[in-house]
mmCIF file of C-alpha atoms and ligand atoms in Angstrom:
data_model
loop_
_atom_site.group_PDB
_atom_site.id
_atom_site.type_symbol
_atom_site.label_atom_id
_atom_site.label_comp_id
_atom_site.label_asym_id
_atom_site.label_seq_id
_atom_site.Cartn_x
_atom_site.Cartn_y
_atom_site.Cartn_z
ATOM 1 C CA UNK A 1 0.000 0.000 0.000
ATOM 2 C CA UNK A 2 3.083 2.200 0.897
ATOM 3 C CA UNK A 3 4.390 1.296 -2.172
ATOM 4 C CA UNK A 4 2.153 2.604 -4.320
ATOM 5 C CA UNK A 5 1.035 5.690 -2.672
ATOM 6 C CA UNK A 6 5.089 6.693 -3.022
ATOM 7 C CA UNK A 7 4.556 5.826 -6.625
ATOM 8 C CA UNK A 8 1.473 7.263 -7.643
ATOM 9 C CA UNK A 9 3.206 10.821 -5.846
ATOM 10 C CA UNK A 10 6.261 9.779 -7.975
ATOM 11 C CA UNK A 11 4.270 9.781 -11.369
ATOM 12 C CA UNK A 12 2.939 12.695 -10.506
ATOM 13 C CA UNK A 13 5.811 14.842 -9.643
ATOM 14 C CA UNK A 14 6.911 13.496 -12.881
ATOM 15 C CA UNK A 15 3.948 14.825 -14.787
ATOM 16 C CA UNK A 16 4.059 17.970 -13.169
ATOM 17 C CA UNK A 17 8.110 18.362 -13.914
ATOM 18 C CA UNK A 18 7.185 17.892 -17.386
ATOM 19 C CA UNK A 19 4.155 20.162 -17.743
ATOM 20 C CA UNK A 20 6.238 22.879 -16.716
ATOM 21 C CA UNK A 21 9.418 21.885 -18.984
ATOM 22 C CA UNK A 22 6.951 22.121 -21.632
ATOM 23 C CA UNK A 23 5.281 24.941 -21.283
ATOM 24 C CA UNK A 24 8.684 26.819 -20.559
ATOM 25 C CA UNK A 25 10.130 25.235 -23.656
ATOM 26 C CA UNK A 26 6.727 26.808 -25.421
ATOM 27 C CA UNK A 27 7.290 29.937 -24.248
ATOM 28 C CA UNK A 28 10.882 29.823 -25.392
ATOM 29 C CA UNK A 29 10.652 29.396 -28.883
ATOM 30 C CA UNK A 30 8.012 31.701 -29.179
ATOM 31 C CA UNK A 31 10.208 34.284 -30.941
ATOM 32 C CA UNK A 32 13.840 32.543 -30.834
ATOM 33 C CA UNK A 33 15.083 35.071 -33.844
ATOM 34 C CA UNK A 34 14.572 38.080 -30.993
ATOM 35 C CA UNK A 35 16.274 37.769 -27.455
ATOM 36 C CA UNK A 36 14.648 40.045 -25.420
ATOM 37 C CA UNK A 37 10.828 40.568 -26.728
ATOM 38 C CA UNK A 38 7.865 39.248 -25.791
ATOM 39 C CA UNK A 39 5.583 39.074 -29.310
ATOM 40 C CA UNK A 40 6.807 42.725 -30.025
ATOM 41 C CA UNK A 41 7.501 44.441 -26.453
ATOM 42 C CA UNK A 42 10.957 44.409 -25.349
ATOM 43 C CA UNK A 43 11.652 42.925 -21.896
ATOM 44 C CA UNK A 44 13.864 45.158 -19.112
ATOM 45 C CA UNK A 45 14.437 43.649 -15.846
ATOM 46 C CA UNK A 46 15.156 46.141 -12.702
ATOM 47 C CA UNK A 47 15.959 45.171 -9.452
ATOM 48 C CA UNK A 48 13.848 46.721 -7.303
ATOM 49 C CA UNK A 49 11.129 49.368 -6.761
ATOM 50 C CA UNK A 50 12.042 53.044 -7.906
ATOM 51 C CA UNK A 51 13.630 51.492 -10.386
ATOM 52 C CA UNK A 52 10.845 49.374 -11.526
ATOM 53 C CA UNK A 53 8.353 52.691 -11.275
ATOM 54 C CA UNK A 54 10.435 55.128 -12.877
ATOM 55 C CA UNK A 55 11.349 52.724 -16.059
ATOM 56 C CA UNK A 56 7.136 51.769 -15.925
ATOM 57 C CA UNK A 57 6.357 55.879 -16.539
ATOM 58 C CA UNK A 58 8.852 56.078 -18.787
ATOM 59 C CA UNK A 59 8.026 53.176 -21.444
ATOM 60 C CA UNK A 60 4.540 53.039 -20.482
ATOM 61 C CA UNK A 61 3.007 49.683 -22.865
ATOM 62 C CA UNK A 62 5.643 49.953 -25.379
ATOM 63 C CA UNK A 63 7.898 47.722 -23.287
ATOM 64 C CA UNK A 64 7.520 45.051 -20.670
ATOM 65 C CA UNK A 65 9.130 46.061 -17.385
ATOM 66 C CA UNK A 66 9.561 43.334 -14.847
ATOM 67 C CA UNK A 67 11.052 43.683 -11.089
ATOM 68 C CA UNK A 68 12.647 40.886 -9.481
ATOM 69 C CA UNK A 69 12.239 42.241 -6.136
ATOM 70 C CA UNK A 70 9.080 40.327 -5.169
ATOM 71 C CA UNK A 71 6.259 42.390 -3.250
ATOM 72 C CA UNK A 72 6.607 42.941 0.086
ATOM 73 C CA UNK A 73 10.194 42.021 0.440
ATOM 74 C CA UNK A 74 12.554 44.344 2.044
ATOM 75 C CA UNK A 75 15.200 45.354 -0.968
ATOM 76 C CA UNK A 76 18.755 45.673 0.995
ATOM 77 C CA UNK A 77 18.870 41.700 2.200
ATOM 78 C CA UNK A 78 16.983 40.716 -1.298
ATOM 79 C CA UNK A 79 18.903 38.274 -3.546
ATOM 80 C CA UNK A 80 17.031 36.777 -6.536
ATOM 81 C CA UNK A 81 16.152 32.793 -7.075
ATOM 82 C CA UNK A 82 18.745 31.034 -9.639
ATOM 83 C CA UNK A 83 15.384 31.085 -11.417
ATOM 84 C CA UNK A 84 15.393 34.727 -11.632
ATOM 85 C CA UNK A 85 18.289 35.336 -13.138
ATOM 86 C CA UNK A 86 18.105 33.148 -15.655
ATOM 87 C CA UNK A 87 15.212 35.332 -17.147
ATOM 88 C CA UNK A 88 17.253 38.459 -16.571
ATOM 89 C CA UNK A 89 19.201 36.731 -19.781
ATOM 90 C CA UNK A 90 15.967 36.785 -21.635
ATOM 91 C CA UNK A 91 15.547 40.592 -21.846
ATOM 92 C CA UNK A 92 16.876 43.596 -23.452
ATOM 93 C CA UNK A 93 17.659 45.618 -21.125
ATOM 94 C CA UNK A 94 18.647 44.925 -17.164
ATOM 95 C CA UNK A 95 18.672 48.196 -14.769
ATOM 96 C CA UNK A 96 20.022 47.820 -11.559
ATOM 97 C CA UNK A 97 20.875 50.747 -8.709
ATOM 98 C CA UNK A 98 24.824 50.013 -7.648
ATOM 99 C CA UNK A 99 26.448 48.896 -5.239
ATOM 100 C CA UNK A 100 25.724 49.112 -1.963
ATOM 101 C CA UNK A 101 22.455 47.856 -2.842
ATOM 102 C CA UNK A 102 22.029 45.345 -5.463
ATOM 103 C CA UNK A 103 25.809 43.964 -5.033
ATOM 104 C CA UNK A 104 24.679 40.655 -7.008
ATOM 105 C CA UNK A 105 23.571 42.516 -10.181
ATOM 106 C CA UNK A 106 27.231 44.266 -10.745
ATOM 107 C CA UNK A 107 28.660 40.636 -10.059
ATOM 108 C CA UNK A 108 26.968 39.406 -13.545
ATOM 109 C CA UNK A 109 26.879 42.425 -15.054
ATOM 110 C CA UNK A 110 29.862 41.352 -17.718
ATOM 111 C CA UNK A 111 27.488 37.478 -18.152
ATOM 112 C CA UNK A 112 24.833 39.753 -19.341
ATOM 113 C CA UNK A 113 26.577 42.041 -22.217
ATOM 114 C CA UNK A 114 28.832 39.085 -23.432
ATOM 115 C CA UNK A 115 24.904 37.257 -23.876
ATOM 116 C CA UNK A 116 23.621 40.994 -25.569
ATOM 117 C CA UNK A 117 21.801 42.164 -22.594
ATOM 118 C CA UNK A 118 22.296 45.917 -22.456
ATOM 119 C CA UNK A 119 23.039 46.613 -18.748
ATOM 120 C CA UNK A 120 22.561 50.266 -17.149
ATOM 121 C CA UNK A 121 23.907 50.678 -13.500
ATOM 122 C CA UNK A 122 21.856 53.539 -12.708
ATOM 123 C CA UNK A 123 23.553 55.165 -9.385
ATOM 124 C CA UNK A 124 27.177 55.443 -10.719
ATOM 125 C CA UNK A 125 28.877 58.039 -9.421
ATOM 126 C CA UNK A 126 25.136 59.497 -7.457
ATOM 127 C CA UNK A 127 25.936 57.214 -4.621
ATOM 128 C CA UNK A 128 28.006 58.621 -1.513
ATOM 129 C CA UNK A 129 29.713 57.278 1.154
ATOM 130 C CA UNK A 130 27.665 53.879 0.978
ATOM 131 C CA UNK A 131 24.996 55.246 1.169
ATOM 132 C CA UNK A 132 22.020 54.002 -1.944
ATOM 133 C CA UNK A 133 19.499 56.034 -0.654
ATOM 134 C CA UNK A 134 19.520 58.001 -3.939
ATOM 135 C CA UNK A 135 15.655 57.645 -5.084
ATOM 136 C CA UNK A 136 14.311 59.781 -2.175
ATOM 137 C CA UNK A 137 16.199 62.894 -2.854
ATOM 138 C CA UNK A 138 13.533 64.034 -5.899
ATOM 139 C CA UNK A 139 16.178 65.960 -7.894
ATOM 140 C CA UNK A 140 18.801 62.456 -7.569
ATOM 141 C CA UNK A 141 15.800 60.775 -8.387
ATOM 142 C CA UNK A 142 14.899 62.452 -11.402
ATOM 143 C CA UNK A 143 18.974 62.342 -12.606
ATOM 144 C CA UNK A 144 18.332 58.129 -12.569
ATOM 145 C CA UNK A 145 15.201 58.595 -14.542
ATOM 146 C CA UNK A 146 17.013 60.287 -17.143
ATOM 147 C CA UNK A 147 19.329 57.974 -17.417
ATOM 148 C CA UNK A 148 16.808 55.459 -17.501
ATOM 149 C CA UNK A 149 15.483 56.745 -20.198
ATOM 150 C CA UNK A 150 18.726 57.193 -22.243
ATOM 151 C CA UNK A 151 19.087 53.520 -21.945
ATOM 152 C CA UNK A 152 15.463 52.667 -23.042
ATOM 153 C CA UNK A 153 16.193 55.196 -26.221
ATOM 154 C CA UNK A 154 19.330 53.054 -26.999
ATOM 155 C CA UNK A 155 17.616 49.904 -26.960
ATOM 156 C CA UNK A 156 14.729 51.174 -28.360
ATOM 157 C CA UNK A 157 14.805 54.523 -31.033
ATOM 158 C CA UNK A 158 11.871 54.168 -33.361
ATOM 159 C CA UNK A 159 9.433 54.706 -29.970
ATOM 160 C CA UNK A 160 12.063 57.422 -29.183
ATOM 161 C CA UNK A 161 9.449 59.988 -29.588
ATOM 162 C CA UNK A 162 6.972 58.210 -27.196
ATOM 163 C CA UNK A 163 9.641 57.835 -24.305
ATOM 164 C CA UNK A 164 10.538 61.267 -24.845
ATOM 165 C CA UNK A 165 6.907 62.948 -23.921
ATOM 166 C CA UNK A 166 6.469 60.344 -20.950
ATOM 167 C CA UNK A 167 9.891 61.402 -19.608
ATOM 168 C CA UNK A 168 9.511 64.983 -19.848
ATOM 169 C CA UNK A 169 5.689 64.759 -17.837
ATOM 170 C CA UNK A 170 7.867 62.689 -15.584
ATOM 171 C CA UNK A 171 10.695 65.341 -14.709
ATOM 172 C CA UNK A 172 7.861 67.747 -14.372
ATOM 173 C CA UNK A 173 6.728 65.827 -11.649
ATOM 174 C CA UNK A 174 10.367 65.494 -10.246
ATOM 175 C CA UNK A 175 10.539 69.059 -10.282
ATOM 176 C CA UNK A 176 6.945 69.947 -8.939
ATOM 177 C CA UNK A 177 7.945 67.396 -6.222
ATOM 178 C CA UNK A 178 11.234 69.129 -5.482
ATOM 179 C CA UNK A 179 9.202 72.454 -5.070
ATOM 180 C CA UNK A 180 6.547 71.041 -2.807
ATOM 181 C CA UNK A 181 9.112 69.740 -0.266
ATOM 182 C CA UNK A 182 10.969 72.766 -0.753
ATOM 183 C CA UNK A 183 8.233 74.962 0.424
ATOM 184 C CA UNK A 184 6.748 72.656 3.284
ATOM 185 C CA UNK A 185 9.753 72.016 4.883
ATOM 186 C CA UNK A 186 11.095 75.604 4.789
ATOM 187 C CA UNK A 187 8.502 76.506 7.522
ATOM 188 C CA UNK A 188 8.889 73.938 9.658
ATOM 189 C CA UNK A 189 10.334 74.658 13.403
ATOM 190 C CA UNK A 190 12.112 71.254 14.046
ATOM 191 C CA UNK A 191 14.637 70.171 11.846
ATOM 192 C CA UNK A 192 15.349 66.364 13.478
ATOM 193 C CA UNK A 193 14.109 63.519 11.757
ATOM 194 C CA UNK A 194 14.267 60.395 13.624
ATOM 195 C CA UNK A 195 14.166 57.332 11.218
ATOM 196 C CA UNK A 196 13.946 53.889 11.469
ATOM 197 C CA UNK A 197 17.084 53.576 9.198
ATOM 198 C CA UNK A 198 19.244 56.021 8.073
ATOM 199 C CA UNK A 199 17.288 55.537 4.030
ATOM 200 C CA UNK A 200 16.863 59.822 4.428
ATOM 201 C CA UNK A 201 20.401 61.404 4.240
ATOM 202 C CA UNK A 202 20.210 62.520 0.816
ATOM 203 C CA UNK A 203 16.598 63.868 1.438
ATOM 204 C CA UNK A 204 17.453 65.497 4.767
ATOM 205 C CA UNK A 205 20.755 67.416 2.657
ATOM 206 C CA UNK A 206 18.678 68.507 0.010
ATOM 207 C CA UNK A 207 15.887 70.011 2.193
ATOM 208 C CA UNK A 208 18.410 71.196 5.150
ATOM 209 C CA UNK A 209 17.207 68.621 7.936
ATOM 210 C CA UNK A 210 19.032 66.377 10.334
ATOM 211 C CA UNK A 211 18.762 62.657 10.022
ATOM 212 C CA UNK A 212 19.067 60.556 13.786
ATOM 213 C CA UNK A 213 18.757 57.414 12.235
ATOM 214 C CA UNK A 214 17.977 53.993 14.581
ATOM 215 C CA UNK A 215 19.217 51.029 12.478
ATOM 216 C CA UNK A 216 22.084 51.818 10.020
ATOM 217 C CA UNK A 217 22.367 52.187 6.178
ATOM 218 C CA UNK A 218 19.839 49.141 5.960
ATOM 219 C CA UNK A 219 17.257 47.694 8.617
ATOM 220 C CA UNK A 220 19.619 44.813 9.136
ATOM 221 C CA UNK A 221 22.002 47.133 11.348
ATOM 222 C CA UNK A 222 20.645 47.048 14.882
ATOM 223 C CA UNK A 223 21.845 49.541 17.243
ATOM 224 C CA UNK A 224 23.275 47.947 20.400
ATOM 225 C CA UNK A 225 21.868 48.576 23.705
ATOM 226 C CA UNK A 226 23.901 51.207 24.958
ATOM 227 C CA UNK A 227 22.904 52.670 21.693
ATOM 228 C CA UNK A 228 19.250 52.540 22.047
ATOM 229 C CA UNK A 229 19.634 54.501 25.795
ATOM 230 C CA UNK A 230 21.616 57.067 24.208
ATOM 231 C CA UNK A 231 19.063 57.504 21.561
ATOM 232 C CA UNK A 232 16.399 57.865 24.049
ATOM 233 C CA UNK A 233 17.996 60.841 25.978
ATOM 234 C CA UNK A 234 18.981 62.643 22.871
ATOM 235 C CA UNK A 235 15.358 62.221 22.048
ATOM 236 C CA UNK A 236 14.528 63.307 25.097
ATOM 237 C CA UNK A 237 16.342 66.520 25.007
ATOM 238 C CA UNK A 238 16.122 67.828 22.380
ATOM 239 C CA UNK A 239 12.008 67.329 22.857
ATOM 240 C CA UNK A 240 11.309 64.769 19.846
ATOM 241 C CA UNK A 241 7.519 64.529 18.736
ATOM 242 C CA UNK A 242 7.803 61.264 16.460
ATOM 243 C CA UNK A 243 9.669 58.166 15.559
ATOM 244 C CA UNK A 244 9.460 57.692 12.222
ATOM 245 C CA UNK A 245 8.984 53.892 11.237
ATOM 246 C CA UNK A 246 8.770 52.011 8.153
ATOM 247 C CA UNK A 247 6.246 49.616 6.232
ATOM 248 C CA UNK A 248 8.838 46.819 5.215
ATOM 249 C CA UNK A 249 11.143 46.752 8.355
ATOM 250 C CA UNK A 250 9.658 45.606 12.050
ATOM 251 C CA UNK A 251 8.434 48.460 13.770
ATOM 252 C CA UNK A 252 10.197 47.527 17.411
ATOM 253 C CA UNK A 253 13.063 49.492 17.849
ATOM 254 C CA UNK A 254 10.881 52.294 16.220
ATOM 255 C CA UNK A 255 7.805 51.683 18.631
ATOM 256 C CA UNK A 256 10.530 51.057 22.355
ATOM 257 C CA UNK A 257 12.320 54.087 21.318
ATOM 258 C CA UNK A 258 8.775 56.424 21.002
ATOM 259 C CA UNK A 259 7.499 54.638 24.143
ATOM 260 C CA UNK A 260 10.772 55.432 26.336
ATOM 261 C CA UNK A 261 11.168 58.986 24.492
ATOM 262 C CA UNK A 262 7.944 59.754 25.237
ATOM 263 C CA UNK A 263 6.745 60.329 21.247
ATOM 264 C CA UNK A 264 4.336 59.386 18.732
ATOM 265 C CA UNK A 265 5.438 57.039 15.679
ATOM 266 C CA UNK A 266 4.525 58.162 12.685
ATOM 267 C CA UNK A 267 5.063 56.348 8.824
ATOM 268 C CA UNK A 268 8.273 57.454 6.515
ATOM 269 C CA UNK A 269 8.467 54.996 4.116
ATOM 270 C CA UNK A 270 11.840 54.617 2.400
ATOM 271 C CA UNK A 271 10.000 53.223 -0.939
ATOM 272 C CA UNK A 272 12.423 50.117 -1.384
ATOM 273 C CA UNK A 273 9.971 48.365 -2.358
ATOM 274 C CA UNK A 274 5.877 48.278 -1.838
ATOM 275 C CA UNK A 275 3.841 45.917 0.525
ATOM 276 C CA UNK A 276 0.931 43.986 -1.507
ATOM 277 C CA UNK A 277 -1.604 46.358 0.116
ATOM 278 C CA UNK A 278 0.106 49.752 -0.777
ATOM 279 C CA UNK A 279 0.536 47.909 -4.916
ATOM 280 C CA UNK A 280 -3.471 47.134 -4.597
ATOM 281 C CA UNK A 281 -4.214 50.993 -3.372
ATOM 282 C CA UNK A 282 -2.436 52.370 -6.340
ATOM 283 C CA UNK A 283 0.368 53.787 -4.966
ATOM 284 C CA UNK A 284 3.197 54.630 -6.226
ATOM 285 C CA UNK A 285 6.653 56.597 -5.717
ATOM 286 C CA UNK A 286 5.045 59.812 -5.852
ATOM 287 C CA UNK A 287 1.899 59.445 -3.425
ATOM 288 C CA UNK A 288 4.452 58.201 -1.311
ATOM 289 C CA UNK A 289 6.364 60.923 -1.406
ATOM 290 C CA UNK A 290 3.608 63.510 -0.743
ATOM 291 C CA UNK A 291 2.549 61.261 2.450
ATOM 292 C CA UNK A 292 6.088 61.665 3.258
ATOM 293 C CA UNK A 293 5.589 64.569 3.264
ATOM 294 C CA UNK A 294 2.473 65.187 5.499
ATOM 295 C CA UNK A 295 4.424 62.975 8.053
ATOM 296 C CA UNK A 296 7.280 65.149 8.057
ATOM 297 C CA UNK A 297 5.198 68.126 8.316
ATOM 298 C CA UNK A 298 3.278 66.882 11.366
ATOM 299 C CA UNK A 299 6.155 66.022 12.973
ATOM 300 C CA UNK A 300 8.298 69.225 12.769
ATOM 301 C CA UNK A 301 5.518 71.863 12.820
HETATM 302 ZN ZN1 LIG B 1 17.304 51.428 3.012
#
């Protein structure tokens, strides 16, 4: 009886194994004279969110724009499936930030050209002191967009003109972006932003605050104890309304901090990547960026 219940599972992890080799193999000759398009859309691959959103305005349907950062996963310990990049090999284009965050894309960055895959490293030479944080400074932000789009023109001229229009609506919304910070945060009284990691150091240069960040340059970096007591008296003198806490990263250190500081806890999301409910709302870089906003403004009025 043993026997053949192992069996019949055995046949049908077969069956299975070779549905899927088929329908892969289907899928792969469906155009084997062009690497890189699905029916006629080119495929780009970026790594994770404001990548993913800025390349989606930018090529709007004339191109297929996949991120390998699944929903809901935290981008600065993310590492994609063998799986995964083996597909990066079937597009056109693969976009990736730099190094200190994507560290595995640079490592087959040279695979990819030698197979024809056009490869854009979008931070290089944006990105300070280890610090990848680029995407939430709006004027930094808008620099990688351009450069996205340079690369989609490259791969892509005859839609050139297409790109072109969706680009310049999106530096218009850089730049209207830019202003509304500019203007909020310019009459604020506090100028201390305490953040669940430090993900705001480019955002607190450009619009002349000061980042007292909990966790490090990614959520991974705990402070130590001693830390966490020193945190709470600076807090505590120098009269700290709200922690600031994120959507992907536990909200504990965030939350113990407010409780023994005496504060509120309030979102700043760091937009590395989405959770499935903020996706299914609609949002996208820029809402996020004008709640950013709102929280920032509540907490330093
Ligand atoms: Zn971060």
């Amino acid at each position: 009886m043993k026997t053949w219940r192992k069996l019949c599972s055995a046949v049908l992890v077969l069956l299975i194994f070779g549905l899927i080799l088929f329908t892969g193999g289907c899928r792969g000759s469906e155009n084997p004279s062009a690497p890189g398009s699905t029916g006629d859309l080119i495929k780009i691959y970026t790594t994770f969110y404001p990548l993913y959103d800025f390349t989606k305005k930018i090529v709007g349907d004339r191109a297929m724009v996949e991120n390998l950062q699944p929903v809901g996963v935290e981008p600065h310990d993310y590492e994609p499936s063998p799986r995964q990049v083996a597909s990066i090999y079937t597009g056109k284009l693969f976009i990736f930030l730099g190094e200190p965050m994507d560290t595995w894309a640079k490592k087959i960055e040279g695979q990819l050209q030698e197979k024809g895959v056009v490869t854009l490293e979008a931070g290089q030479g944006l990105i300070e002191n280890n610090d990848p944080h680029i995407w939430l400074d709006p004027l930094l932000a808008r620099e990688l967009a351009r450069r996205i789009y340079e690369a989609v023109v490259a791969i892509d001229g005859d839609n050139k003109g297409y790109y072109e229009k969706n680009f310049h609506e999106l530096e218009q919304k850089f730049a209207s972006l830019d202003r509304q910070y500019r203007e909020a945060l310019a009459g604020v009284t506090g100028k201390d932003i305490v953040t669940s990691h430090a993900a705001f150091g480019y955002l607190a240069r450009r619009y002349g605050l000061n980042q007292i960040p909990i966790s490090g340059l990614s959520p991974q970096q705990e402070p130590s104890a001693q830390q966490m007591v020193e945190l709470i008296t600076l807090c505590r003198s120098k009269g700290i309304k709200y922690i600031f806490f994120e959507t992907l990263a536990s909200p504990k250190l965030a939350e113990t901090l407010a409780r023994e500081a005496g504060a509120g806890t309030l979102v700043l999301n760091p937009i590395g990547g989405l959770t499935r409910e903020e996706m299914e709302a609609g949002k996208d870089y820029f809402s996020i960026m004008a709640e950013n906003l709102a929280a920032l403004k509540k907490a330093l009025e």
